Short mmCIF file of C-alpha atoms and ligand atoms in Angstrom, two decimals:
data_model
loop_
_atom_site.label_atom_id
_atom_site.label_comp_id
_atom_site.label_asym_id
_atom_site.label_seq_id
_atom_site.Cartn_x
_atom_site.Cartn_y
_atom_site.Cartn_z
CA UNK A 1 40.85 -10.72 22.61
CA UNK A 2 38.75 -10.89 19.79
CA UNK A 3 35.97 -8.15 18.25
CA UNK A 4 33.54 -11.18 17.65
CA UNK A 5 29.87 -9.89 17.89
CA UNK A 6 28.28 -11.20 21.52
CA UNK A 7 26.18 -14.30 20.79
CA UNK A 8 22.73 -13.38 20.85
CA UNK A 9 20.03 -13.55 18.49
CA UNK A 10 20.93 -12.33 14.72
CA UNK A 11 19.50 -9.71 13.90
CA UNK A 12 17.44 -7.94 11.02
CA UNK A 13 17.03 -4.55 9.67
CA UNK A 14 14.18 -3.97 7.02
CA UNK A 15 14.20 -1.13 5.05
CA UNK A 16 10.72 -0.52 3.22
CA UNK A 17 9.82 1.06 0.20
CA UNK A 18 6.32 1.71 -1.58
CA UNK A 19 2.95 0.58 -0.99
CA UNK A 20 1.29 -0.87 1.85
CA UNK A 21 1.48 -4.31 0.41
CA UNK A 22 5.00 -4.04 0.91
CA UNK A 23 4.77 -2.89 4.51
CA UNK A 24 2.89 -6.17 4.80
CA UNK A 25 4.96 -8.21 3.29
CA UNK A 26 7.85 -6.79 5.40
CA UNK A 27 6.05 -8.00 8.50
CA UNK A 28 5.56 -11.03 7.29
CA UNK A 29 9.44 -11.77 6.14
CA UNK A 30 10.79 -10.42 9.58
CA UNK A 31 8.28 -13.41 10.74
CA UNK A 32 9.24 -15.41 8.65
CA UNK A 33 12.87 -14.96 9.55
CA UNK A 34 11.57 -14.69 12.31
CA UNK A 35 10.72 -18.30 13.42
CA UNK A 36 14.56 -18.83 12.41
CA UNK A 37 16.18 -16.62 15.12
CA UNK A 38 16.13 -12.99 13.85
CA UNK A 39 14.93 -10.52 15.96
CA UNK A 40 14.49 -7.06 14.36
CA UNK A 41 16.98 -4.07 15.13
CA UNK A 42 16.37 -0.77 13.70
CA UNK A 43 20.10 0.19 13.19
CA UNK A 44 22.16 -1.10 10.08
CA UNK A 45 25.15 -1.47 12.29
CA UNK A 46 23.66 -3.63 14.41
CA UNK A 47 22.12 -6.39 12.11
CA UNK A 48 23.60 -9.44 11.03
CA UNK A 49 20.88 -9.31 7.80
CA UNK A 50 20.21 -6.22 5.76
CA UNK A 51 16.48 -6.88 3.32
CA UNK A 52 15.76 -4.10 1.19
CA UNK A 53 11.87 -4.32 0.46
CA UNK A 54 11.96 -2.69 -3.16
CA UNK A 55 9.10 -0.52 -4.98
CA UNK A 56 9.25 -0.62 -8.74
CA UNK A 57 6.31 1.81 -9.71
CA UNK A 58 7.62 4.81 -10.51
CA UNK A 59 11.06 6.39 -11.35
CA UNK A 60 14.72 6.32 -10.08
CA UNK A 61 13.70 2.92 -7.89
CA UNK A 62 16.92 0.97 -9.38
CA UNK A 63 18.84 3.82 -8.89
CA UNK A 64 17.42 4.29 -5.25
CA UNK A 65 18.16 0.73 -4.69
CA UNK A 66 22.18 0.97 -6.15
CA UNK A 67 22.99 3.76 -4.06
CA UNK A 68 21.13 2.08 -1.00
CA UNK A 69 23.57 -1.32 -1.84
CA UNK A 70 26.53 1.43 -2.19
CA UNK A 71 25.95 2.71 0.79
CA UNK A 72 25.80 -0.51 2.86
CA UNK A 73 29.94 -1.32 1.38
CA UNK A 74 31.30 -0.16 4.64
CA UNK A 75 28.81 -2.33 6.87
CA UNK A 76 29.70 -4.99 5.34
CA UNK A 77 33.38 -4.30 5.53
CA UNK A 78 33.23 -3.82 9.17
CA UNK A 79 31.25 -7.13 9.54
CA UNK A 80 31.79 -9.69 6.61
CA UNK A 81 29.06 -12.03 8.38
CA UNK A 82 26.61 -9.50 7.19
CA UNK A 83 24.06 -10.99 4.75
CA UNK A 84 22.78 -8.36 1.98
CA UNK A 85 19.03 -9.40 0.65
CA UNK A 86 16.71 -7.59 -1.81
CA UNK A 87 12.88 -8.23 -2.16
CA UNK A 88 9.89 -6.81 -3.51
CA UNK A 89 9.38 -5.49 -7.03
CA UNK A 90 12.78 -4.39 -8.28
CA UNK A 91 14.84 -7.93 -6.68
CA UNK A 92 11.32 -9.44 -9.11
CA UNK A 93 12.32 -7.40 -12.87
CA UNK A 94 15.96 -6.84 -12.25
CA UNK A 95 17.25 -9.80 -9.46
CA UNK A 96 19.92 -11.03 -12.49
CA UNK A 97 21.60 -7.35 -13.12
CA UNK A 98 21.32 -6.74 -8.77
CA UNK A 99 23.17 -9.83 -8.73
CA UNK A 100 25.72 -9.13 -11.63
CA UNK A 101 26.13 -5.47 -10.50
CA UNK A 102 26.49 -6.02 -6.85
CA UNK A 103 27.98 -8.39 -5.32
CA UNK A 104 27.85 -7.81 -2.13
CA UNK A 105 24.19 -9.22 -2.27
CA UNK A 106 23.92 -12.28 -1.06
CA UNK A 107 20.39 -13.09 -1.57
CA UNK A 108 17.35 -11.75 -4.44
CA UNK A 109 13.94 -12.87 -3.55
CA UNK A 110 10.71 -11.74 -6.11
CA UNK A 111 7.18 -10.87 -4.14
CA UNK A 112 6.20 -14.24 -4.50
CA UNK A 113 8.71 -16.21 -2.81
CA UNK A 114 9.14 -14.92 0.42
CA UNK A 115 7.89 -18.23 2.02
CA UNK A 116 11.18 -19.60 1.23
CA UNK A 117 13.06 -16.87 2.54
CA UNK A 118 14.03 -19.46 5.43
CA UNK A 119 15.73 -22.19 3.01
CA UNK A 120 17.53 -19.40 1.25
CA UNK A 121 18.94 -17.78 4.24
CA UNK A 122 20.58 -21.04 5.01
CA UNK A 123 21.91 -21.62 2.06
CA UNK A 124 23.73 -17.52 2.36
CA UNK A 125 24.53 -19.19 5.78
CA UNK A 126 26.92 -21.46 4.08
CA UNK A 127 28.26 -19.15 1.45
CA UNK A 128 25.82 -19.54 -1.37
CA UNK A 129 24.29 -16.40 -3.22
CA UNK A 130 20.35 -17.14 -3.15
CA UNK A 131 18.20 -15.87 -5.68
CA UNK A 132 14.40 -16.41 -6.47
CA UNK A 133 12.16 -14.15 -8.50
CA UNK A 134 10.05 -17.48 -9.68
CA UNK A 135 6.10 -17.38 -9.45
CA UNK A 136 5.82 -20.37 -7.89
CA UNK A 137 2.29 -22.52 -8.04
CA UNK A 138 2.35 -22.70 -4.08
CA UNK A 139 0.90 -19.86 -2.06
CA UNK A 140 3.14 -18.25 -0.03
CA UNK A 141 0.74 -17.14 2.48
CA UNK A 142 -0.15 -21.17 2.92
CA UNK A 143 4.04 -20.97 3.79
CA UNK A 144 4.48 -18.77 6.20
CA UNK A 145 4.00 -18.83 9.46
CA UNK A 146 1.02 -17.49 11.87
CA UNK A 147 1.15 -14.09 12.47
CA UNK A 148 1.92 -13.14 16.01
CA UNK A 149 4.12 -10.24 16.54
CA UNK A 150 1.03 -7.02 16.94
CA UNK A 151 1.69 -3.51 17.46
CA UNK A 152 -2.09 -1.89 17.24
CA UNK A 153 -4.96 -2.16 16.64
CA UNK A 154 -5.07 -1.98 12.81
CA UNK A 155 -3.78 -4.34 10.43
CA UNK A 156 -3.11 -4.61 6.97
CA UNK A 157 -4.37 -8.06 5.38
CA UNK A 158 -3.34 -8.95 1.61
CA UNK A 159 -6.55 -10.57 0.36
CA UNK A 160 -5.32 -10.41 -3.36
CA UNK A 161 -2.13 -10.24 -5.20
CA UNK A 162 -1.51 -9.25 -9.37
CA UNK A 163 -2.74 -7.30 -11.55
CA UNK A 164 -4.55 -8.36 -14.78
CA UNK A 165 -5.50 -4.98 -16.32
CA UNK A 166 -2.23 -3.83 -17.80
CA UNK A 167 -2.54 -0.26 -17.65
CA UNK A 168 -0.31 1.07 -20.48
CA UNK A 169 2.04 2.89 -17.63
CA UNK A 170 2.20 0.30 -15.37
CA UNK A 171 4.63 -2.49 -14.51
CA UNK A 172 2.88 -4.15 -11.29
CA UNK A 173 0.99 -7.01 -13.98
CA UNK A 174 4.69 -7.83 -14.98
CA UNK A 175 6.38 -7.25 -10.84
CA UNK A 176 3.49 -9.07 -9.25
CA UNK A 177 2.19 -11.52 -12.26
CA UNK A 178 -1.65 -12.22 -12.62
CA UNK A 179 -5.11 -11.57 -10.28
CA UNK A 180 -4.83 -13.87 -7.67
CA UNK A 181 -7.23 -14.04 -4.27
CA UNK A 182 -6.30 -15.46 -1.39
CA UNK A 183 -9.01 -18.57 0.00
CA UNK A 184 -12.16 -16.79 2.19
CA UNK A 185 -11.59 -19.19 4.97
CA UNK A 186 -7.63 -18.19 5.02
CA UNK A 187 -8.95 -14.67 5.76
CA UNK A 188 -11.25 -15.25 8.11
CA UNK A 189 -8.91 -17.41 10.19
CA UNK A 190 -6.36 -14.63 9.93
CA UNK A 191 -8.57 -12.00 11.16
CA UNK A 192 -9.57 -14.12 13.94
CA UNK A 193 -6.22 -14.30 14.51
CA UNK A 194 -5.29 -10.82 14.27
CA UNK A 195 -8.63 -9.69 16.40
CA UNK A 196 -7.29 -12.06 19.50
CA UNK A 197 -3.91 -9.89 19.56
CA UNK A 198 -6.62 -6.64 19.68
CA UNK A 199 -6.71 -5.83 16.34
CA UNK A 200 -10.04 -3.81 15.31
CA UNK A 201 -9.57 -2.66 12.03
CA UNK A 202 -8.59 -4.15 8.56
CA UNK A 203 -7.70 -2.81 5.47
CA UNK A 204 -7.75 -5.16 3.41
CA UNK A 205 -5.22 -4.95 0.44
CA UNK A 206 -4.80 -6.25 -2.97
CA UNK A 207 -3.24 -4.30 -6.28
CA UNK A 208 -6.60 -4.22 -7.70
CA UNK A 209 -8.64 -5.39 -4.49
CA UNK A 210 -11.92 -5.33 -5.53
CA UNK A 211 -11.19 -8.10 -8.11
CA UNK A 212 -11.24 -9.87 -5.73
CA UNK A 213 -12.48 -13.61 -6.33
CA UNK A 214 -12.31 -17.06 -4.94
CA UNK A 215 -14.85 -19.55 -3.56
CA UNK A 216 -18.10 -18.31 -4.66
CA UNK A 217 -17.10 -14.81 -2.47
CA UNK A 218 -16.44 -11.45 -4.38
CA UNK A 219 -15.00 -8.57 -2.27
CA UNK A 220 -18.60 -7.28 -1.09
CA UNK A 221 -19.06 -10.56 0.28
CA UNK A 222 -15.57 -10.77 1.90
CA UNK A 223 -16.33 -7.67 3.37
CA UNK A 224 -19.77 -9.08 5.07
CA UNK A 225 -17.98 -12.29 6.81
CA UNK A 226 -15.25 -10.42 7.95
CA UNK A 227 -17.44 -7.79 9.72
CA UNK A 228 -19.12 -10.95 11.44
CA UNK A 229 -15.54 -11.51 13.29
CA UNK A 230 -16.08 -10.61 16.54
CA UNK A 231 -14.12 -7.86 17.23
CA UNK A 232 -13.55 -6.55 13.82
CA UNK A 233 -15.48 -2.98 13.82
CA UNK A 234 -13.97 -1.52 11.25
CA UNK A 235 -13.20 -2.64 7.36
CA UNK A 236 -11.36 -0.35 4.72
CA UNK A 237 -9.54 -1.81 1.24
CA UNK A 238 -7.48 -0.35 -1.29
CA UNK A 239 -6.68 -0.32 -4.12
CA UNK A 240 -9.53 -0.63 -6.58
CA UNK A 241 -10.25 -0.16 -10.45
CA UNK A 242 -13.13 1.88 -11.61
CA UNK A 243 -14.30 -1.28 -14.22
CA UNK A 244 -14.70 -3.50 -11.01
CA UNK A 245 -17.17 -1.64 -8.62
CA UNK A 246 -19.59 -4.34 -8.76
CA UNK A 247 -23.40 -3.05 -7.73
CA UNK A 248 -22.99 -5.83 -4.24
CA UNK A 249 -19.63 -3.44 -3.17
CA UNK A 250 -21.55 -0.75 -4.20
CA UNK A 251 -24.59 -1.45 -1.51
CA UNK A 252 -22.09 -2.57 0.86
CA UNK A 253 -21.32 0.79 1.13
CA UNK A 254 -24.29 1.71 2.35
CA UNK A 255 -25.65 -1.25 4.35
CA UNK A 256 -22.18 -2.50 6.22
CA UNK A 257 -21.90 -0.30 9.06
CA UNK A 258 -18.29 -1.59 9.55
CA UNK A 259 -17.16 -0.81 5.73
CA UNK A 260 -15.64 2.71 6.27
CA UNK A 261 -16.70 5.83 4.74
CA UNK A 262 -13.90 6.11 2.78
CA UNK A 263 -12.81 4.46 -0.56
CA UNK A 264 -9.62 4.72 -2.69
CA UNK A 265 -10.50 4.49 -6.26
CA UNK A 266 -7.85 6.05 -8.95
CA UNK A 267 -8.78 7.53 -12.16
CA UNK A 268 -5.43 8.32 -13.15
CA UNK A 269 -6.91 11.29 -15.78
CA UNK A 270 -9.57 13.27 -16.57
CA UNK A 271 -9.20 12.85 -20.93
CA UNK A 272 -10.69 10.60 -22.46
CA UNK A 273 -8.72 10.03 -25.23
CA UNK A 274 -5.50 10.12 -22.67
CA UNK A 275 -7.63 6.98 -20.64
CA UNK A 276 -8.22 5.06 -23.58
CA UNK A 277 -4.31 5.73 -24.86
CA UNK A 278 -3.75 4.40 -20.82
CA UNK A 279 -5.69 1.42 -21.59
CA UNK A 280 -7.83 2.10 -18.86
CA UNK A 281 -11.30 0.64 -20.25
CA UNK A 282 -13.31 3.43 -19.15
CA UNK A 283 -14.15 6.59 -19.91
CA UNK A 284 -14.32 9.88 -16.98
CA UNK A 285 -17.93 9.90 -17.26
CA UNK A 286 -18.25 6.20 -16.78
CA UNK A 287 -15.84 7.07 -13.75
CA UNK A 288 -18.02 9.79 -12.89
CA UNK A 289 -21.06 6.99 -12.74
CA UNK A 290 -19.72 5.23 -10.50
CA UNK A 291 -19.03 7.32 -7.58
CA UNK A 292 -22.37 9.03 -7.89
CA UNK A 293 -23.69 5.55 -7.19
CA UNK A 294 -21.07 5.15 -4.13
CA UNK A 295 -22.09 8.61 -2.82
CA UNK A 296 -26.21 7.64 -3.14
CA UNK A 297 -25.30 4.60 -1.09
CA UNK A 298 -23.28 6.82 1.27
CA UNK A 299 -23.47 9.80 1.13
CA UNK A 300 -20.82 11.34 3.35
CA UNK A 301 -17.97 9.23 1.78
CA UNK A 302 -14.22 10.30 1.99
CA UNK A 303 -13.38 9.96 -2.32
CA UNK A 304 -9.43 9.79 -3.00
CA UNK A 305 -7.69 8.94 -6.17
CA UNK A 306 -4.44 9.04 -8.06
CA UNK A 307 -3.72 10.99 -10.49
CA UNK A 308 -0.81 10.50 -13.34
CA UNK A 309 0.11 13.92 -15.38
CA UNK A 310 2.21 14.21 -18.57
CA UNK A 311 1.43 11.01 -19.81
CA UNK A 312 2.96 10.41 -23.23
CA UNK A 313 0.85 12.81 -25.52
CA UNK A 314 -1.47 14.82 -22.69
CA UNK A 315 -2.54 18.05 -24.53
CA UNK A 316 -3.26 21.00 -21.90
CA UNK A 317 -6.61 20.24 -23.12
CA UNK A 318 -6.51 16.89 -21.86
CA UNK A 319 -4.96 18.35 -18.39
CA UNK A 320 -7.53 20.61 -18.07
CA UNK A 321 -9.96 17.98 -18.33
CA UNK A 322 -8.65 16.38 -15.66
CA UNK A 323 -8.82 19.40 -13.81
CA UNK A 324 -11.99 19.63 -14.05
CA UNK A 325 -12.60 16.10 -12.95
CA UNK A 326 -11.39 16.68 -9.66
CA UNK A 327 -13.15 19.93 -9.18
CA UNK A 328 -16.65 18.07 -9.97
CA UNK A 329 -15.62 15.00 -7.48
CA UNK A 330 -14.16 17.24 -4.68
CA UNK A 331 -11.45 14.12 -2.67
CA UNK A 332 -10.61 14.32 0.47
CA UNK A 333 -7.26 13.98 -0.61
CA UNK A 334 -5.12 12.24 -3.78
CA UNK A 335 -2.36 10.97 -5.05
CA UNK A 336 -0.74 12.77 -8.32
CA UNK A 337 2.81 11.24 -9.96
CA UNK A 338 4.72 12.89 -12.97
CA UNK A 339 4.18 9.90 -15.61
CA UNK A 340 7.68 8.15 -16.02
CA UNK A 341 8.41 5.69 -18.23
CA UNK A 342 8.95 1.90 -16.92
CA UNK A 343 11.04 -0.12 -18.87
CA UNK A 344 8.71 -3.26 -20.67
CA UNK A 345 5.71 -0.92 -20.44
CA UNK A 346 3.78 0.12 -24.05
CA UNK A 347 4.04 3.69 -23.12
CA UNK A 348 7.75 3.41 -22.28
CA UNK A 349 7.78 3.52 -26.08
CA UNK A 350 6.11 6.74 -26.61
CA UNK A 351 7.54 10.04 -26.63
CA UNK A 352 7.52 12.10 -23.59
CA UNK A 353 6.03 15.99 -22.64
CA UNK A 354 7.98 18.26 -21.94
CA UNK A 355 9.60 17.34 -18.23
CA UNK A 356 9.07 20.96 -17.56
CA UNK A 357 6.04 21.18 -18.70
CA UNK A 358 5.00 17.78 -16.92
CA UNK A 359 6.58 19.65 -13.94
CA UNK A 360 4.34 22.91 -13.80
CA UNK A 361 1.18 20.42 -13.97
CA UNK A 362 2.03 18.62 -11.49
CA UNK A 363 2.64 21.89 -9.33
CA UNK A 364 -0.94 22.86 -10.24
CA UNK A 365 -2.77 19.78 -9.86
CA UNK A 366 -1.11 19.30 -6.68
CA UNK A 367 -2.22 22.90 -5.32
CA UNK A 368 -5.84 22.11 -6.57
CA UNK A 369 -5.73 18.32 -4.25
CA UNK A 370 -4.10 20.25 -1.25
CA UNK A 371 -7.20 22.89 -1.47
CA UNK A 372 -9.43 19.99 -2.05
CA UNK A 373 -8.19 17.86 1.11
CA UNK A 374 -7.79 21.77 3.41
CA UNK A 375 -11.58 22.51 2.79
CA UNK A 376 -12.42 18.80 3.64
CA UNK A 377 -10.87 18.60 6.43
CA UNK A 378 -11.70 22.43 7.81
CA UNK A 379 -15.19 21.27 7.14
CA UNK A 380 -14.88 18.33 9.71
CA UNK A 381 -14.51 21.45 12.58
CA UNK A 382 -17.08 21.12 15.11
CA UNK A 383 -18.18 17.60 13.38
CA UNK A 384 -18.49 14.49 15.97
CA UNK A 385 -16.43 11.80 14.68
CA UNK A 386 -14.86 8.13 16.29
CA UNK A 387 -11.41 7.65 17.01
CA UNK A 388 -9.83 4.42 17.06
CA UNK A 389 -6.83 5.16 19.20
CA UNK A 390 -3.32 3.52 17.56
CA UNK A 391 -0.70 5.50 19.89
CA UNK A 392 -0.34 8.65 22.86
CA UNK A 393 0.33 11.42 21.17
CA UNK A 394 3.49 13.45 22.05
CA UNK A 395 1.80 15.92 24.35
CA UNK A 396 0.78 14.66 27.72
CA UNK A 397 -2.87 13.44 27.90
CA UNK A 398 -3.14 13.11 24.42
CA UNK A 399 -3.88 10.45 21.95
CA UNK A 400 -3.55 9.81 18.47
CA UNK A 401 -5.64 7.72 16.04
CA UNK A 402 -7.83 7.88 12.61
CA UNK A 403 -11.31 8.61 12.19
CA UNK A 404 -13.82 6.77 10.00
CA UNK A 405 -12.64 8.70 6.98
CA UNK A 406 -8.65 8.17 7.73
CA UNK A 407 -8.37 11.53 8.91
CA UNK A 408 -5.86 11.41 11.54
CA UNK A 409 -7.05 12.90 14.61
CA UNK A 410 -5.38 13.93 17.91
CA UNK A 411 -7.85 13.99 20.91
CA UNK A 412 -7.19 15.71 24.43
CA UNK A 413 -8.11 12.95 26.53
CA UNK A 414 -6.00 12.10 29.62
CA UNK A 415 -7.94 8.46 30.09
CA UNK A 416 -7.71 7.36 26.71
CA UNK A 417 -5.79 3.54 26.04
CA UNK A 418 -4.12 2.55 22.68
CA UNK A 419 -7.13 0.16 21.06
CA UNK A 420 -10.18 2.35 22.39
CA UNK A 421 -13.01 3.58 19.94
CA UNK A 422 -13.67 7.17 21.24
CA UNK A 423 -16.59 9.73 20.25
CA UNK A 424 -14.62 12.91 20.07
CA UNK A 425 -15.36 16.51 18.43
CA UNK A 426 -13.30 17.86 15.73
CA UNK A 427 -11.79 21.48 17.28
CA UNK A 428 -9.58 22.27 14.71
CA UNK A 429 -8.16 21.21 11.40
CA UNK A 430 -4.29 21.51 11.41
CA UNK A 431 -1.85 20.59 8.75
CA UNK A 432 -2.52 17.71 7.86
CA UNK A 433 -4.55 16.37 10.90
CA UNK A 434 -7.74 17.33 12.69
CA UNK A 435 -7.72 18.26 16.52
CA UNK A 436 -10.48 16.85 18.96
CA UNK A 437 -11.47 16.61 22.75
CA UNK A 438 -13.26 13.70 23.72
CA UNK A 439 -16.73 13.57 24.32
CA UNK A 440 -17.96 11.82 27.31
N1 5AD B 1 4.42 6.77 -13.74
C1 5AD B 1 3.81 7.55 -12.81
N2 5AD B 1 2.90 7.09 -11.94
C2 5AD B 1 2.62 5.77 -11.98
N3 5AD B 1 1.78 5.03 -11.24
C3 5AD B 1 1.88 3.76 -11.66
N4 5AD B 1 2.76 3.65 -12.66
C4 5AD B 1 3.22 4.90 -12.89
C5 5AD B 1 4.17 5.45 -13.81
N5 5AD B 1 4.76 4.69 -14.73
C6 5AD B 1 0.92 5.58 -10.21
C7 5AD B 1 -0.56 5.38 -10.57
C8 5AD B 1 -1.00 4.29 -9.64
C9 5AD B 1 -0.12 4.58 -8.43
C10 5AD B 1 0.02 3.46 -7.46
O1 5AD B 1 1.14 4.90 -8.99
O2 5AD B 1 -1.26 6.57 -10.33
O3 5AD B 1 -2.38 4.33 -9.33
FE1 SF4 B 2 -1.27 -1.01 -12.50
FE2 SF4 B 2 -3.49 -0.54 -11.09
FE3 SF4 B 2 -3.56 -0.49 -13.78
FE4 SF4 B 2 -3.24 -2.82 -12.47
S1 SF4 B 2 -5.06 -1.46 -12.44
S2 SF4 B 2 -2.10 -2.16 -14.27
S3 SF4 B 2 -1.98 -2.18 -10.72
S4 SF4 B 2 -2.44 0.94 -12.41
#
């Protein structure tokens, strides 16, 4: 007798942190693995290859990452053929000390090397430790294989990667290197691609999105040939930088029926002198500018931001003006972080508020958003609004999707199918979703 695993297809558990280009990206490495015999399982214990997707934005994501690794000792112990990766942006600034510090991992791979995840799973095959956090010249997306595996009928699709604005607090320009945009026709065979297996709606994602450049297109014009693809209805992207809300995205807004009613577009603070100290290259007025002209274009868009308090040297002045920022926008919902230092950052090397201090405003801003995104949503009661179905919901005759403006909606409807656009009526707004019946 011997406890040797049944032979079967090895298996892989993904464990994802951060953004949605990382839930991306983890789709696309279980393909990529994928096409080499893995099969995904959703219980450690089961796989024969643990990948930690890593997020490196904000605090404590090394030392969410260490205890993870600690945590996997007695997997491995029970199955030494297990095989230990970690990707995304923490395997990219600190792959040498995961290595040195862990060794139980077996393989580091940086955001821009996934396509040769394949080669360096065979090499952990034959006893090697793997590691690659180069920026290679290749794309990967040219490496990787076709994307087949579909669970909805929404998609995330990376149309840019990098970030070339170096925000003082920010480490993605060093984790994820310079701007670059994936090729127009790339795209557009993708979402062909992705609108065969039902897919109807895109967000299309990028660091700083609408930066978006390559082949004569800009994102506005991106945007126009992939709402030609037929069966494509729907178009969102995210994320987005004030400086680069070019006039064409701008009337997109308002002439692209399939662009959403929705856009993502952080400001980060309200003070001016804490922006410029951010090195954000605009001021909250020029901010302020800029989403009148989005709302003129259309006028009942969904506005959501992030917001970063206690950054090195915010006055309660300077809070306050960001206060009052987001009571003159009024978003449907935000984002606000406690600033934290990232090592190899210029603020890292400023002094700090108070953490308490940086505490209580983050309590306050964050009761001021949750207002904000209650009275938006209560204000959708009674409102007709379309439902693109993505799953039942867990009462019988019920289904669950988002509406134009990402609220998520669940709709009585006993008929309804997974994929369906449906015209329902908002009933009720509940935490945070709305409740609907379908309309006829
Ligand atoms: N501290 C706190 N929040 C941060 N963000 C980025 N870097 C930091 C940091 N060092 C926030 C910003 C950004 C979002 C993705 O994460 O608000 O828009
Ligand atoms: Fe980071 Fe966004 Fe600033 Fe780029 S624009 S440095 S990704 S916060």
């Amino acid at each position: 007798m011997t406890d040797a695993k049944p032979i079967g297809p090895k298996k892989l558990f993904i464990k994802t942190y951060g953004c949605q280009m990382n839930v991306y990206d983890s789709e696309r490495m279980a393909e990529s693995l994928g096409a080499t015999g893995y099969v995904p399982t959703d219980t450690v214990e089961d796989a024969d290859m643990v990948l930690i997707n890593t997020c490196h934005i904000r605090e404590k994501a090394s030392e969410k990452l260490f205890s993870d690794l600690g945590r996997l000792r007695p997997a491995k112990e029970a199955n030494p053929n297990l095989k230990v990766g970690v990707a995304g942006c923490v395997a990219q600034a600190e792959g040498e000390e995961i290595m040195r510090r862990m060794p139980l991992v077996d393989l580091v791979v940086g955001p821009q090397s996934y396509h040769r995840l394949p080669e360096m799973e065979a090499r952990v095959q034959g006893g090697e430790r793997a590691i690659d956090t180069e920026f290679p010249p290749e794309d990967k997306f040219d490496h990787l294989p076709e994307r087949k595996a579909m669970r909805g009928p929404t998609a995330f699709l990376t149309v840019q990667e990098g970030c070339d604005k170096f925000c003082a607090f920010c480490v993605v320009p060093y984790t994820r290197g310079a701007e670059v945009s994936r090729p127009p026709e790339r795209l557009l065979t993708e979402a062909r691609n992705l609108a065969s297996r039902g897919v109807r709606e895109l967000t299309l994602l990028g660091q700083n999105v609408n930066a978006y450049r390559a082949d004569g297109y800009g994102l506005a014009r991106l945007i126009r040939a992939l709402a030609k693809v037929e069966g494509i209805d729907r178009l969102r992207y995210m994320t987005s930088h004030p400086n680069d809300m070019e006039d064409d995205l701008i009337a997109a807004h308002g002439d692209c029926p399939e662009l959403m009613p929705y856009l993502h577009l952080p400001v980060q603070s309200g003070s001016d002198r804490i922006l410029k100290a951010m090195n954000r290259k605009h001021t909250a007025d020029d901010y302020l500018r800029v989403l009148d002209r989005v709302r003129a274009a259309r006028p009942d868009i969904l506005l959501t931001s992030d917001f970063i308090v206690g950054f090195p040297g915010e006055t309660d002045e300077d809070f306050e003006a960001t206060l009052s920022l987001i009571r003159k926008v009024g978003y449907g919902m935000a984002y606000s972080f406690k600033y934290s230092a990232r090592p190899g950052t210029p603020a890292a090397e400023k002094p700090n508020v108070d953490s308490a201090v940086a505490d209580a405003r983050l309590q306050e801003i964050q009761a001021l958003l949750s207002a904000q995104q209650r009275a938006g949503q209560e204000a959708m009661v009674g409102r007709e609004v379309d439902v693109l179905y993505e799953k039942a919901g867990r009462l019988p005759g019920q289904m669950v999707g988002k509406s134009q403006h990402l609220h998520a909606v669940h709709v009585t409807d006993p008929t309804g199918k997974v994929g369906e656009l449906a015209r329902v009526r908002v009933t009720a707004a509940v935490t945070n979703s709305l409740a609907a019946e379908r309309l006829a």
